[in-house]
GROMACS .gro file of C-alpha atoms in nm:
model
  190
    1MET     CA    1  10.018 -15.470   2.956
    2ASP     CA    2  10.058 -15.779   3.167
    3ALA     CA    3   9.776 -15.977   3.325
    4ASN     CA    4   9.811 -15.806   3.665
    5GLU     CA    5   9.781 -15.461   3.507
    6LEU     CA    6   9.470 -15.572   3.318
    7LEU     CA    7   9.312 -15.712   3.635
    8LYS     CA    8   9.391 -15.386   3.817
    9LEU     CA    9   9.221 -15.187   3.538
   10ILE     CA   10   8.914 -15.410   3.560
   11LYS     CA   11   8.898 -15.376   3.939
   12GLN     CA   12   8.926 -14.997   3.926
   13ARG     CA   13   8.664 -14.928   3.658
   14ARG     CA   14   8.351 -14.764   3.795
   15SER     CA   15   8.036 -14.618   3.646
   16TYR     CA   16   8.014 -14.239   3.639
   17ARG     CA   17   7.692 -14.039   3.618
   18GLN     CA   18   7.842 -13.693   3.651
   19PHE     CA   19   8.048 -13.535   3.375
   20GLU     CA   20   8.247 -13.219   3.312
   21ASN     CA   21   8.104 -12.989   3.045
   22LYS     CA   22   8.383 -13.080   2.802
   23GLN     CA   23   8.375 -13.303   2.495
   24ILE     CA   24   8.611 -13.601   2.469
   25SER     CA   25   8.875 -13.585   2.196
   26ASP     CA   26   8.843 -13.746   1.854
   27ASP     CA   27   9.140 -13.973   1.935
   28GLU     CA   28   8.975 -14.090   2.259
   29LEU     CA   29   8.649 -14.158   2.076
   30ARG     CA   30   8.831 -14.347   1.799
   31MET     CA   31   9.008 -14.572   2.052
   32ILE     CA   32   8.685 -14.643   2.241
   33LEU     CA   33   8.500 -14.732   1.920
   34GLU     CA   34   8.787 -14.951   1.806
   35ALA     CA   35   8.775 -15.138   2.139
   36GLY     CA   36   8.403 -15.197   2.083
   37MET     CA   37   8.450 -15.316   1.725
   38TYR     CA   38   8.712 -15.570   1.836
   39ALA     CA   39   8.486 -15.727   2.097
   40PRO     CA   40   8.397 -16.093   2.050
   41ASN     CA   41   8.080 -16.144   1.848
   42ALA     CA   42   7.874 -16.452   1.780
   43GLY     CA   43   7.973 -16.628   1.462
   44GLY     CA   44   8.205 -16.343   1.366
   45ARG     CA   45   7.901 -16.162   1.224
   46GLN     CA   46   8.014 -15.814   1.332
   47SER     CA   47   7.651 -15.704   1.326
   48THR     CA   48   7.659 -15.462   1.622
   49ILE     CA   49   7.650 -15.101   1.506
   50PHE     CA   50   7.749 -14.792   1.702
   51LEU     CA   51   7.551 -14.470   1.677
   52VAL     CA   52   7.761 -14.182   1.815
   53THR     CA   53   7.584 -13.865   1.926
   54GLN     CA   54   7.782 -13.566   2.048
   55ASP     CA   55   7.513 -13.306   1.991
   56HIS     CA   56   7.394 -13.167   2.325
   57GLU     CA   57   7.032 -13.120   2.213
   58ILE     CA   58   7.004 -13.470   2.069
   59ASN     CA   59   7.155 -13.625   2.383
   60GLU     CA   60   6.926 -13.424   2.611
   61THR     CA   61   6.616 -13.524   2.414
   62LEU     CA   62   6.713 -13.892   2.402
   63GLY     CA   63   6.812 -13.876   2.770
   64LYS     CA   64   6.468 -13.744   2.865
   65ILE     CA   65   6.301 -14.020   2.664
   66ASN     CA   66   6.524 -14.273   2.836
   67ARG     CA   67   6.435 -14.120   3.172
   68SER     CA   68   6.064 -14.155   3.107
   69ALA     CA   69   6.108 -14.532   3.058
   70ALA     CA   70   6.276 -14.582   3.399
   71GLN     CA   71   6.104 -14.690   3.718
   72ILE     CA   72   6.185 -14.501   4.038
   73VAL     CA   73   6.256 -14.721   4.340
   74GLU     CA   74   6.236 -14.513   4.657
   75GLY     CA   75   6.481 -14.584   4.937
   76ARG     CA   76   6.725 -14.773   4.716
   77TYR     CA   77   7.046 -14.632   4.574
   78VAL     CA   78   7.242 -14.759   4.280
   79ASN     CA   79   7.524 -14.529   4.391
   80LYS     CA   80   7.484 -14.280   4.676
   81ALA     CA   81   7.781 -14.072   4.554
   82GLN     CA   82   7.634 -14.044   4.204
   83PRO     CA   83   7.262 -14.121   4.218
   84SER     CA   84   7.091 -14.274   3.920
   85ILE     CA   85   6.756 -14.174   3.775
   86ILE     CA   86   6.609 -14.473   3.957
   87ASP     CA   87   6.724 -14.321   4.288
   88ASN     CA   88   6.648 -13.955   4.228
   89PRO     CA   89   6.322 -13.839   4.067
   90LYS     CA   90   6.468 -13.487   4.029
   91LEU     CA   91   6.712 -13.607   3.762
   92LYS     CA   92   6.554 -13.522   3.426
   93SER     CA   93   6.784 -13.709   3.187
   94GLY     CA   94   6.884 -14.073   3.172
   95PHE     CA   95   7.208 -13.956   3.009
   96TYR     CA   96   7.319 -13.734   3.301
   97GLY     CA   97   7.459 -13.461   3.076
   98ALA     CA   98   7.719 -13.688   2.915
   99PRO     CA   99   7.878 -13.509   2.619
  100THR     CA  100   7.915 -13.831   2.416
  101VAL     CA  101   7.660 -14.110   2.392
  102ILE     CA  102   7.714 -14.426   2.191
  103THR     CA  103   7.403 -14.633   2.126
  104LEU     CA  104   7.468 -14.999   2.055
  105LEU     CA  105   7.223 -15.152   1.811
  106ALA     CA  106   7.205 -15.502   1.664
  107PRO     CA  107   6.966 -15.712   1.456
  108LYS     CA  108   6.628 -15.766   1.622
  109ARG     CA  109   6.602 -16.130   1.523
  110PHE     CA  110   6.947 -16.265   1.605
  111LEU     CA  111   6.973 -16.478   1.915
  112TYR     CA  112   7.302 -16.326   2.035
  113SER     CA  113   7.248 -15.958   1.955
  114GLU     CA  114   7.221 -15.849   2.317
  115ALA     CA  115   7.528 -16.050   2.421
  116ASP     CA  116   7.727 -15.902   2.132
  117CYS     CA  117   7.629 -15.551   2.244
  118ALA     CA  118   7.713 -15.625   2.608
  119VAL     CA  119   8.069 -15.743   2.538
  120ALA     CA  120   8.127 -15.447   2.305
  121ALA     CA  121   8.001 -15.216   2.581
  122GLU     CA  122   8.240 -15.360   2.838
  123ASN     CA  123   8.534 -15.329   2.599
  124MET     CA  124   8.446 -14.963   2.541
  125LEU     CA  125   8.403 -14.890   2.912
  126LEU     CA  126   8.740 -15.048   2.992
  127MET     CA  127   8.906 -14.841   2.720
  128ALA     CA  128   8.737 -14.526   2.850
  129HIS     CA  129   8.869 -14.602   3.197
  130ALA     CA  130   9.219 -14.663   3.060
  131LEU     CA  131   9.195 -14.317   2.899
  132ARG     CA  132   9.088 -14.169   3.238
  133LEU     CA  133   8.738 -14.095   3.110
  134GLY     CA  134   8.416 -14.163   3.292
  135GLY     CA  135   8.162 -14.397   3.144
  136CYS     CA  136   7.836 -14.570   3.225
  137MET     CA  137   7.627 -14.833   3.049
  138ILE     CA  138   7.258 -14.741   3.039
  139ALA     CA  139   6.971 -14.975   2.963
  140ARG     CA  140   6.638 -14.889   2.800
  141ALA     CA  141   6.795 -14.826   2.458
  142ASP     CA  142   6.513 -15.017   2.292
  143GLU     CA  143   6.249 -14.792   2.449
  144THR     CA  144   6.455 -14.481   2.373
  145MET     CA  145   6.525 -14.561   2.010
  146SER     CA  146   6.172 -14.698   1.948
  147SER     CA  147   6.030 -14.356   2.032
  148GLU     CA  148   5.923 -14.130   1.746
  149TYR     CA  149   6.231 -13.911   1.802
  150GLY     CA  150   6.461 -14.215   1.815
  151GLN     CA  151   6.311 -14.358   1.497
  152GLU     CA  152   6.361 -14.025   1.317
  153LEU     CA  153   6.724 -14.018   1.424
  154LEU     CA  154   6.784 -14.376   1.306
  155SER     CA  155   6.614 -14.298   0.976
  156LYS     CA  156   6.837 -13.993   0.921
  157LYS     CA  157   7.138 -14.222   0.967
  158SER     CA  158   6.990 -14.485   0.730
  159ILE     CA  159   6.971 -14.744   1.009
  160ASP     CA  160   6.682 -14.965   0.907
  161ASP     CA  161   6.416 -15.117   1.126
  162HIS     CA  162   6.588 -15.457   1.136
  163TYR     CA  163   6.801 -15.313   1.418
  164LYS     CA  164   6.706 -15.233   1.773
  165GLY     CA  165   6.886 -15.052   2.051
  166PHE     CA  166   7.024 -15.254   2.340
  167TYR     CA  167   7.247 -15.018   2.542
  168HIS     CA  168   7.372 -14.662   2.559
  169ILE     CA  169   7.730 -14.590   2.663
  170LEU     CA  170   7.777 -14.251   2.828
  171LEU     CA  171   8.123 -14.098   2.803
  172GLY     CA  172   8.291 -13.786   2.928
  173TYR     CA  173   8.543 -13.645   3.170
  174PRO     CA  174   8.436 -13.762   3.517
  175LYS     CA  175   8.313 -13.515   3.775
  176GLY     CA  176   8.290 -13.600   4.142
  177ASN     CA  177   8.356 -13.934   4.301
  178THR     CA  178   8.195 -14.269   4.276
  179TYR     CA  179   8.237 -14.569   4.502
  180ALA     CA  180   8.239 -14.944   4.477
  181LYS     CA  181   8.080 -15.187   4.712
  182PRO     CA  182   8.321 -15.447   4.847
  183ARG     CA  183   8.304 -15.754   4.629
  184LYS     CA  184   8.147 -16.069   4.772
  185ASP     CA  185   8.276 -16.415   4.700
  186ARG     CA  186   8.026 -16.548   4.446
  187VAL     CA  187   8.225 -16.840   4.308
  188TYR     CA  188   8.119 -17.199   4.369
  189TYR     CA  189   8.332 -17.502   4.290
  190ASP     CA  190   8.215 -17.858   4.259
   0.00000   0.00000   0.00000
């Protein structure tokens, strides 16, 4: 891939909040996780961990917990074509029915944990887009995974309490359209 193709991929990537009722393939998931694991990380620590959930009931429960932590802002839309839970109080899950959810967790007491999770998330979302999948990064992972249900799930996976959730990555086959606002010039030179 040359630089122009990469820039085109970056410009075309959008967040999706509507998904087909079809699970992504194991190969697609493997490539997305590999993209996340090869993201830059502070000091080469490789301390971000990826919790993959593809169980519908688990994702629905976590999505409802995530939803309960969100604030509704009336009259504002994140995306009119695919409203978010902030826009639409009728949406019951912060995971929008995504068949695959990857929760990014990192050490609680490391200065760059959130940054490490953010760059891993963007790598995964770009790979998902390259695979023609829909994806969306969701906040409130700390609130979601700090819940009693979230803590039980982490315990079952032997993820100790030195880690906290930073983001959820929703993945699936996109349904419907999304749109992008025209980009403003936000670059200043001295």
